[in-house]
Structures are given as C-alpha cells and as structure tokens.
Amino acid sequence: EQITLLHGSHRVGKRSDAAMEKWRGYGLGQFIHWGLYAIPGGAWNGKQYNGAAEWIRSWNGIPKSTYDSLNYSFNPTAFDAKAWAKTARQMGAKYVTFTTKHHDGFCLWPSKYTKYTVKNSPYKKDIVKAVVDAYDQEGIDVILYFSVMDWNHPDWRYDLKTKEDSIAFERFKKFTRNQLIELLTNYPTVKGLWFDGTWDKSWVKQAAFADELETEMRKLRPGLIIGSRFRADENGKRHFDSNGVLMGDYEQGWERKIPAKIEDVHGNDWDCVMTVPENQWGYNAAWNGHIKTGNELIEMTARCVSMGGNFVLNFGPKGDGSIRQEEIKLATEIGDWMKINQEAIYNCEYAGYEKQDWGYFTKKSGTDKIYMVVFNVPVSAALRIKTPPKTIIKKAYLLADTQEVFSPEEISGDEYFLHLKKREQSKPFVIVLETAKAEKGNGTKYE
Ligand SMILES: C[C@@H]1N[C@@H](c2cn(-c3ccccc3)nn2)[C@H](O)[C@@H]1O
C-alpha cells in the first residue's frame, strides 16, 4: 500500500503538456561531453588511462592539483559551436544535452559563483552561450547537463559525517542552487536539465532541499524537463520513490544500456544515453575495444523509439574543440539513413505490436500509421506481423519507395506474413502499414 511522502514524486503517469509532448517525439538526440578532461584525452605523461576519460582526475597517477590547473591551458582554438550544430543537424538529432559542468567542477559558462570557469582560462568566452545560440539557430533544442558532485568545490562532501561536513555542505547547497538559477536565467531557451553526480549520501540526504529546488526551477521555467536522477525522496529512494512512482518527468536510468522489453519501462517516458566506445564520454585519444558502427547505432535508435524512449548518442570533442573524424563519419551515416527513414523515428511511440525477430515496430503518435524498421530479413524473406486485436491492414509499402507495395498473407487471427522480394540488404529499411480499427459490426474481420 502507498505511504505518505513529502518529497516523493509529485505526479503519477506521463506529463501531457506541449513541452513534454515535444520531448517525447524527439527520438534521436546528441550528448556532448566537453571540458578540461578533453585536454589529456585519456592519457597522462604518455600513459593511457583505461577508465572513462572524463574521470581521469580520479586516476591515481595524476596529481589532482595539476589536473585542476588545466583551466590555464584551456584554449580550444578549433571550437566552433555552429559546426557542432551542423553535425547534429546532419545526424538528424532533434536535441542536444551539453555538459555545463562535469564532476571536475570546471564551468563552461562564466559563473559568478566560482572562479573555476572559462572566464579564468585563455579562452575566456562563454561556451554554453555559444552552444545554446548555435543549436537554437539550427532548430535543435538544448538540454543542459549539470553534475551536482563537484570535485573542485571545497565544500563538496561525499557524506555528512561531522558538524563541519554539514556546515560546509550547507554552503555547497546554496552554491548549487545559485548555479542552477544562474543557468536558467542566462540561457532561458533551454528546455531541460540533465542531472548527474547525485548518488552520494550527502546529496541523497537532501530530499527536502532538492524537492524545493526542483519546484523553484519549474516555477522559474514553466515546462522545464527534469529527469529522475535529480533527487531522492526522504527515504533515500532514487529514480522511483518509496511508493514506486517515477521521480521527475522521465526515467534517466538507461545509461549505456537499453531496456530489453517494453515491460521494463513501466509506461514511463525515458531516454537512453550511449557512448560510441564501451565507456568513454569525454574525449579519449585511444578508443579501445568495440566501437559501435552506424548500423548498430541506427538499430539502437529504432529499438529505443519502439519502446517509447529517446536515443541520445554521445560526442566527445577534442581539447581543441574539433570533433573527431570517427564521430563525424557516424553522424553522417546515421543522418543519411534518417533522411530516408526519419518518419519512422520522429514523433513515434510504442506500437503495441508483438516484438518480432526481424526488427522493430514504431507508431506515429496520434495516428494508426505503423512502421516496421527491418534489420534482420529471415531466410524465408517472410516478415511475421502480429497485430493488436481487431486491426485492419489497409496498405503496406516501402517507405523509401512507396511504389513497392505488399499484400500481407493472413496466416491466422491477427497474424500475417509480409513476403519480401529477395534482395541484398546492406542497410535497415522501413515498411509502412496503414491500419484501421475494425469497425464494430457483424464481428467479422473485414467490413
Ligand atoms: C553520463 C555519464 N555519467 C557519468 C558517470 C557515470 N558514473 C558511474 C559511477 C559509478 C558506476 C557507474 C557509473 N559516474 N559518472 C559519466 O562520466 C557521464 O557523464
């Protein structure tokens, strides 16, 4: 049974306002991790660090003070926010999530509340503003990433063990609130905040403070979108409160992983944030292990959209501000596919069709238009379709060439085979099903 919570979730079920509807329809997004960590690029004194490059400060071999002084070396002469935004546009990203401050505490905007910002670097200029303006001009919405955990700030604590800890952390809480209000005030067009670094006990114990701060931010920016990772409830429960209700506006737990099946998303909105290598968010000069291909990333995008989520692909620009060739190449490959098939991704949702091995169903929100995003053509070249009950398939055709029409063979109640002509496939393709609900009448399938 439900318990009374003061600082649990304040909403049951999906948000239905226009801002959230737009977010729900994005389908494909870009994450950008950029900061001082891009300067070492995963190596220090010629030694490669195997962990995630944005965590290099935490590597034993590095004197923290030396890392912390990297702001004096930060001068990205190749930084061009407009070029970044064009790459995102080329890929077909509808939104970008951009690191304003990662765990190292370095601020890519000239914050008034700390000296550890771009202002105190050779570069000097406001990078967050450049990114927000460039992406706004490309018509790509901006969400700001913000790490609560801040290794640079003297009042950051992992836990509150002593009176001094608590006194320091009270200062840190004020600092955090000031920075968040500053970001929302400086960059009023941003659509949301993507919080990170909120798992330590110090912050988890701040249920009331974080709840009030979330309320204050939503009041300052009506429609603001905040995920489930920002705050815990008064029992320390994160992402889902003590009654199992989702915190925030969408589930923010799918980091480098995708739900296996629709049941795992519990009817919530969600995003999946994904790295190109196994686990590198910031620039790492040496990409090791499996590097995801364009086809893999297109499949991840379709899989997320087929279960009602957004797929957010990470880019880690170099210390000089340029984007590495491998990422440019992937953006182009994904974008070329999206140019032909974007109708099956944008403003689409879970179709309610039984999952099949050949790929994924998506449904255009608010319509009965179904998309079959095909990755694995069976040796039979027959694509099985199991529709929800009382569904009529009126038309079936290739999205890329609507002249290529199919007549699905009915094999049993609500079950069909769609027979493909034998052909060589090198890229996933999309088949459109125009459907209708069988009218009530004499109960037969077709009226
Ligand atoms: C979005 C991603 N979240 C950050 C992260 C992930 N983690 C982490 C920490 C412990 C276990 C698993 C993941 N710590 N920081 C990564 O650095 C990147 O920013």
XYZ file of C-alpha atoms and ligand atoms in Angstrom:
466
model
C 0.000 0.000 0.000
C 1.068 3.618 -0.560
C 2.853 5.524 2.203
C 2.668 9.294 2.736
C 5.663 11.063 1.226
C 6.535 14.747 1.498
C 9.371 14.585 -1.043
C 8.471 11.774 -3.337
C 7.150 12.076 -6.859
C 4.584 14.851 -7.358
C 2.947 13.276 -10.402
C 1.699 9.874 -11.411
C 1.804 8.999 -15.125
C 3.272 10.839 -18.090
C 3.243 14.623 -18.398
C 0.771 15.688 -21.080
C 1.841 19.322 -21.703
C 3.167 20.545 -25.051
C 6.805 20.829 -23.899
C 6.855 17.181 -22.810
C 4.964 16.040 -25.924
C 7.734 17.646 -27.977
C 10.438 15.964 -25.872
C 8.637 12.607 -26.250
C 8.771 12.961 -30.036
C 12.484 13.811 -30.368
C 13.512 10.162 -30.997
C 17.200 10.940 -31.593
C 19.446 13.277 -29.606
C 23.106 14.208 -29.264
C 25.051 14.254 -25.975
C 28.212 16.342 -25.850
C 30.807 15.805 -23.120
C 33.411 18.539 -23.284
C 35.677 20.068 -20.664
C 39.203 20.078 -19.252
C 39.344 16.264 -19.430
C 39.434 16.577 -23.244
C 42.938 18.101 -22.950
C 44.680 14.932 -21.596
C 42.285 12.834 -23.694
C 42.631 9.738 -21.510
C 46.432 9.818 -21.210
C 48.842 11.374 -18.695
C 52.620 11.598 -19.073
C 52.304 9.338 -22.077
C 50.446 6.627 -20.145
C 46.969 5.670 -21.425
C 44.245 5.533 -18.756
C 41.688 2.810 -19.376
C 38.825 4.277 -17.426
C 36.351 6.796 -18.786
C 38.414 9.810 -19.921
C 36.223 12.349 -18.110
C 37.136 10.604 -14.851
C 40.901 10.891 -15.404
C 41.264 13.287 -12.447
C 40.325 10.358 -10.191
C 43.153 8.180 -11.621
C 45.867 7.531 -9.007
C 48.737 8.612 -11.290
C 47.506 12.177 -11.523
C 48.243 14.912 -9.007
C 44.796 16.459 -8.532
C 46.220 19.978 -8.300
C 47.920 19.532 -11.665
C 44.640 18.443 -13.245
C 42.817 21.300 -11.543
C 45.223 23.788 -13.152
C 44.253 22.645 -16.639
C 41.916 25.644 -16.845
C 45.033 27.713 -17.534
C 45.696 25.518 -20.600
C 42.138 25.612 -21.923
C 42.218 27.453 -25.261
C 40.160 25.496 -27.834
C 41.168 27.332 -30.990
C 39.126 24.973 -33.179
C 35.918 25.340 -31.177
C 33.038 26.221 -33.498
C 29.566 25.740 -31.992
C 27.958 26.341 -35.381
C 29.949 23.438 -36.851
C 28.870 21.229 -33.943
C 25.232 22.191 -34.504
C 25.547 21.472 -38.245
C 26.909 17.999 -37.460
C 23.979 17.393 -35.123
C 21.576 18.603 -37.818
C 23.254 16.318 -40.358
C 22.784 13.361 -37.991
C 19.120 14.176 -37.526
C 19.360 14.933 -33.796
C 16.338 16.853 -32.508
C 18.007 17.844 -29.225
C 21.414 18.134 -27.606
C 22.401 17.540 -23.972
C 25.517 19.617 -23.241
C 27.889 19.449 -20.238
C 27.900 22.817 -18.471
C 29.872 21.394 -15.513
C 31.079 17.801 -15.140
C 32.293 16.168 -11.915
C 35.616 18.093 -12.066
C 33.703 21.295 -11.363
C 35.028 23.292 -14.327
C 32.247 25.558 -15.624
C 31.921 26.128 -19.368
C 29.995 29.311 -18.591
C 31.301 32.387 -16.695
C 29.543 31.539 -13.416
C 29.530 34.320 -10.799
C 29.734 31.738 -8.007
C 33.160 30.246 -8.593
C 36.481 31.230 -10.181
C 36.782 27.796 -11.797
C 35.234 28.787 -15.121
C 36.081 29.512 -18.750
C 36.481 33.152 -17.695
C 39.682 32.090 -15.913
C 41.138 30.352 -18.941
C 42.951 31.675 -22.001
C 39.716 31.101 -23.938
C 37.638 33.413 -21.691
C 34.402 33.292 -23.687
C 31.031 31.771 -22.677
C 30.939 28.331 -24.329
C 27.484 27.432 -23.018
C 26.054 30.553 -24.662
C 27.783 29.770 -27.953
C 26.366 26.232 -27.923
C 22.835 27.297 -26.912
C 22.734 30.009 -29.608
C 24.166 27.775 -32.345
C 21.787 24.881 -31.645
C 18.801 27.218 -31.267
C 19.656 28.617 -34.718
C 19.707 25.069 -36.150
C 16.304 24.410 -34.590
C 17.770 21.797 -32.252
C 16.522 22.031 -28.652
C 19.088 22.289 -25.847
C 19.128 20.447 -22.505
C 21.907 21.372 -20.065
C 23.837 18.611 -18.291
C 24.847 19.554 -14.715
C 26.848 17.471 -12.259
C 25.866 18.107 -8.639
C 29.042 16.332 -7.490
C 31.825 18.910 -7.833
C 35.360 17.718 -7.071
C 36.756 21.251 -7.275
C 34.492 22.952 -4.752
C 35.961 22.990 -1.227
C 32.520 22.454 0.324
C 31.651 19.311 -1.701
C 31.262 16.260 0.556
C 30.558 12.615 -0.304
C 28.814 12.122 3.028
C 27.956 14.240 6.089
C 29.805 12.649 8.968
C 30.763 15.643 11.118
C 29.311 19.035 12.061
C 31.919 20.635 9.773
C 30.693 18.459 6.906
C 27.150 19.685 7.416
C 28.191 23.332 7.702
C 30.286 23.058 4.540
C 27.546 21.224 2.676
C 25.014 23.915 3.563
C 27.304 26.337 1.687
C 27.571 23.824 -1.154
C 23.782 23.531 -1.427
C 23.458 27.330 -1.746
C 26.238 27.304 -4.362
C 24.463 24.571 -6.339
C 21.133 26.392 -6.233
C 22.811 29.653 -7.276
C 24.468 27.988 -10.282
C 21.243 26.331 -11.422
C 19.216 29.553 -11.165
C 22.093 31.297 -12.977
C 21.975 28.749 -15.840
C 18.196 29.024 -16.214
C 18.428 32.824 -16.122
C 21.390 33.167 -18.529
C 20.053 30.655 -21.059
C 16.233 30.996 -20.966
C 15.658 28.985 -24.147
C 16.936 25.688 -22.694
C 14.219 23.025 -22.475
C 15.555 20.993 -19.580
C 18.323 19.972 -17.197
C 20.054 16.568 -17.236
C 21.438 15.966 -13.732
C 24.336 13.694 -12.860
C 26.550 13.069 -9.829
C 23.604 12.752 -7.459
C 24.215 9.290 -5.997
C 26.412 10.179 -2.996
C 24.918 10.120 0.512
C 25.489 13.866 1.031
C 23.039 14.739 -1.738
C 20.693 11.787 -1.206
C 20.093 13.148 2.326
C 18.844 16.469 0.861
C 15.349 15.280 -0.114
C 13.577 18.427 1.155
C 16.146 20.857 -0.246
C 16.269 19.177 -3.657
C 12.467 18.967 -3.801
C 12.162 22.704 -3.056
C 14.908 23.477 -5.583
C 13.168 21.425 -8.289
C 9.910 23.271 -7.537
C 11.739 26.626 -7.710
C 13.325 25.761 -11.074
C 9.998 24.610 -12.553
C 8.383 27.847 -11.372
C 11.182 29.903 -12.939
C 10.933 27.963 -16.218
C 7.436 26.504 -16.716
C 7.616 23.395 -18.906
C 11.219 22.674 -17.822
C 12.084 18.989 -18.218
C 13.956 17.292 -15.365
C 14.724 13.549 -15.202
C 14.501 11.023 -12.400
C 18.189 11.314 -11.416
C 17.998 14.756 -9.762
C 16.630 13.990 -6.346
C 15.873 11.219 -3.848
C 12.799 11.009 -1.641
C 13.011 11.323 2.173
C 13.791 7.617 2.436
C 16.744 7.969 0.064
C 14.903 6.278 -2.804
C 16.180 7.396 -6.216
C 14.546 7.279 -9.686
C 11.432 5.681 -8.161
C 10.108 6.917 -4.825
C 9.151 4.755 -1.830
C 5.787 4.084 -3.499
C 7.496 3.024 -6.739
C 6.394 6.187 -8.550
C 8.837 7.725 -11.054
C 10.649 10.845 -9.798
C 10.875 13.721 -12.274
C 9.500 13.753 -15.811
C 11.227 10.740 -17.387
C 13.356 7.768 -16.335
C 17.011 8.724 -16.556
C 18.483 5.334 -15.616
C 19.348 3.958 -19.064
C 22.997 4.911 -19.254
C 24.892 2.775 -21.772
C 22.062 0.256 -21.687
C 18.714 -0.184 -23.425
C 15.570 -1.793 -21.954
C 15.271 -5.452 -23.012
C 11.480 -5.333 -23.347
C 8.597 -2.858 -23.146
C 7.616 -4.029 -19.663
C 10.936 -2.709 -18.345
C 9.943 0.918 -18.994
C 6.824 0.723 -16.782
C 4.788 3.021 -19.067
C 7.145 5.956 -18.390
C 8.992 8.353 -20.660
C 12.730 7.634 -20.723
C 15.990 8.364 -22.519
C 18.969 6.124 -23.199
C 22.342 7.867 -23.274
C 25.002 5.948 -25.187
C 28.753 6.081 -25.846
C 30.353 5.106 -29.146
C 33.093 3.026 -27.423
C 32.124 0.839 -24.462
C 32.577 3.576 -21.844
C 34.111 6.900 -22.927
C 32.101 10.117 -22.580
C 34.912 12.684 -22.640
C 37.457 12.670 -25.458
C 39.833 9.696 -25.259
C 42.546 9.761 -27.920
C 42.814 5.957 -27.842
C 39.443 4.338 -28.430
C 39.872 0.710 -27.403
C 37.527 -2.287 -27.521
C 34.320 -2.366 -29.535
C 33.460 0.859 -31.390
C 29.788 0.863 -32.372
C 29.024 1.054 -36.099
C 26.442 3.220 -37.840
C 24.115 0.248 -38.304
C 24.376 -0.634 -34.591
C 23.545 2.928 -33.605
C 20.634 3.116 -36.078
C 19.314 -0.129 -34.546
C 19.665 1.282 -31.016
C 17.744 4.366 -32.109
C 14.902 2.274 -33.593
C 14.868 -0.011 -30.533
C 14.554 2.906 -28.122
C 11.800 4.604 -30.122
C 9.954 1.261 -30.468
C 9.713 1.190 -26.648
C 8.713 4.845 -26.260
C 12.156 6.300 -25.438
C 14.728 8.690 -26.934
C 18.207 7.578 -28.004
C 20.946 10.122 -27.167
C 24.328 9.482 -28.814
C 27.445 10.918 -27.160
C 30.159 13.001 -28.856
C 33.404 13.867 -27.071
C 35.081 16.816 -28.811
C 38.865 17.112 -28.570
C 40.709 19.590 -26.367
C 40.984 21.996 -29.313
C 37.200 21.906 -29.813
C 37.124 19.880 -33.016
C 35.011 16.750 -33.361
C 36.980 13.581 -34.177
C 36.619 12.065 -37.646
C 35.110 8.793 -36.378
C 32.219 10.716 -34.840
C 31.722 12.898 -37.922
C 31.556 9.715 -40.015
C 28.927 8.135 -37.721
C 26.849 11.313 -37.679
C 26.873 11.311 -41.484
C 25.974 7.623 -41.777
C 23.121 7.904 -39.266
C 21.956 11.118 -40.898
C 21.911 9.567 -44.385
C 19.642 6.826 -43.038
C 17.468 9.317 -41.168
C 16.989 11.432 -44.311
C 15.167 8.456 -45.892
C 13.549 6.891 -42.803
C 13.068 9.689 -40.266
C 9.269 9.343 -40.492
C 9.572 6.062 -38.547
C 11.545 7.754 -35.744
C 10.308 11.316 -35.127
C 7.086 11.710 -33.102
C 6.734 7.930 -32.900
C 5.944 5.685 -29.950
C 5.409 2.065 -28.824
C 3.078 0.434 -31.359
C 1.648 -2.312 -29.132
C 2.567 -4.974 -31.719
C 4.229 -8.239 -30.651
C 8.025 -7.872 -30.992
C 9.434 -9.848 -33.927
C 12.988 -11.004 -34.675
C 13.295 -9.044 -37.929
C 13.266 -5.684 -36.095
C 11.042 -3.082 -34.503
C 7.549 -1.621 -34.787
C 7.001 2.082 -34.175
C 3.756 4.024 -34.404
C 3.263 7.657 -35.449
C 1.790 9.300 -32.349
C -1.870 10.152 -32.693
C -2.358 8.012 -35.819
C -2.821 4.375 -36.857
C 0.304 4.521 -39.031
C 2.734 1.731 -38.177
C 6.370 1.444 -39.218
C 8.302 -1.808 -39.477
C 12.012 -0.980 -39.073
C 13.657 -4.082 -40.557
C 17.187 -5.150 -39.610
C 17.143 -8.942 -39.907
C 15.441 -10.356 -43.027
C 14.736 -14.066 -42.328
C 15.838 -16.720 -44.845
C 12.154 -17.141 -45.687
C 12.006 -13.427 -46.607
C 8.658 -13.512 -44.816
C 8.216 -10.902 -42.082
C 5.779 -12.064 -39.398
C 3.303 -9.472 -38.130
C 1.063 -9.996 -35.108
C -1.272 -7.032 -34.778
C -3.293 -5.987 -31.750
C -6.831 -7.422 -31.934
C -9.355 -6.004 -34.429
C -6.727 -4.288 -36.556
C -7.162 -3.941 -40.294
C -4.065 -3.542 -42.504
C -5.269 -1.308 -45.317
C -1.976 -0.715 -47.118
C 1.635 -1.879 -46.813
C 4.508 -0.314 -48.723
C 8.218 0.523 -48.591
C 8.799 3.971 -47.038
C 11.789 4.585 -49.304
C 9.820 3.658 -52.423
C 6.052 3.834 -51.900
C 5.535 2.178 -55.285
C 6.808 -1.065 -53.742
C 3.529 -2.327 -52.274
C 2.942 -5.521 -50.287
C -0.142 -7.686 -49.727
C 0.368 -9.360 -46.368
C -0.741 -13.003 -46.312
C -3.122 -13.690 -43.412
C -1.924 -16.804 -41.612
C -4.238 -16.750 -38.574
C -6.227 -14.354 -36.403
C -4.273 -11.041 -36.299
C -1.227 -12.801 -37.778
C 0.295 -12.193 -41.202
C 3.361 -12.880 -43.331
C 4.655 -9.972 -45.357
C 6.612 -11.525 -48.225
C 9.674 -9.584 -49.366
C 11.168 -9.914 -52.785
C 14.615 -11.488 -52.415
C 17.153 -8.693 -52.405
C 20.509 -7.827 -50.979
C 20.113 -5.593 -47.891
C 23.031 -3.584 -46.596
C 21.044 -1.025 -44.626
C 17.957 -1.321 -42.438
C 14.743 -0.339 -44.226
C 11.214 0.672 -43.260
C 7.835 -0.722 -44.323
C 4.724 1.354 -43.644
C 1.454 -0.270 -42.529
C -1.591 1.945 -42.898
C -4.038 0.361 -40.435
C -7.505 0.958 -39.051
C -9.505 -0.429 -36.177
C -12.096 -2.946 -37.378
C -15.459 -1.209 -37.086
C -17.896 -2.894 -34.681
C -20.437 -4.623 -36.892
C -21.148 -8.277 -37.576
C -17.944 -9.152 -35.789
C -16.142 -10.385 -38.925
C -12.696 -9.061 -39.555
C -13.428 -7.017 -42.624
C -16.458 -4.805 -43.023
C 26.507 10.489 -18.398
C 27.667 9.809 -17.697
N 27.504 9.741 -16.249
C 28.824 9.895 -15.662
C 29.073 8.903 -14.607
C 28.737 7.591 -14.560
N 29.210 7.155 -13.354
C 29.152 5.896 -12.757
C 29.681 5.749 -11.474
C 29.616 4.505 -10.876
C 29.024 3.434 -11.527
C 28.504 3.614 -12.815
C 28.561 4.858 -13.424
N 29.812 8.146 -12.753
N 29.725 9.213 -13.514
C 29.798 9.785 -16.802
O 31.030 10.409 -16.510
C 28.996 10.507 -17.893
O 28.931 11.893 -17.612
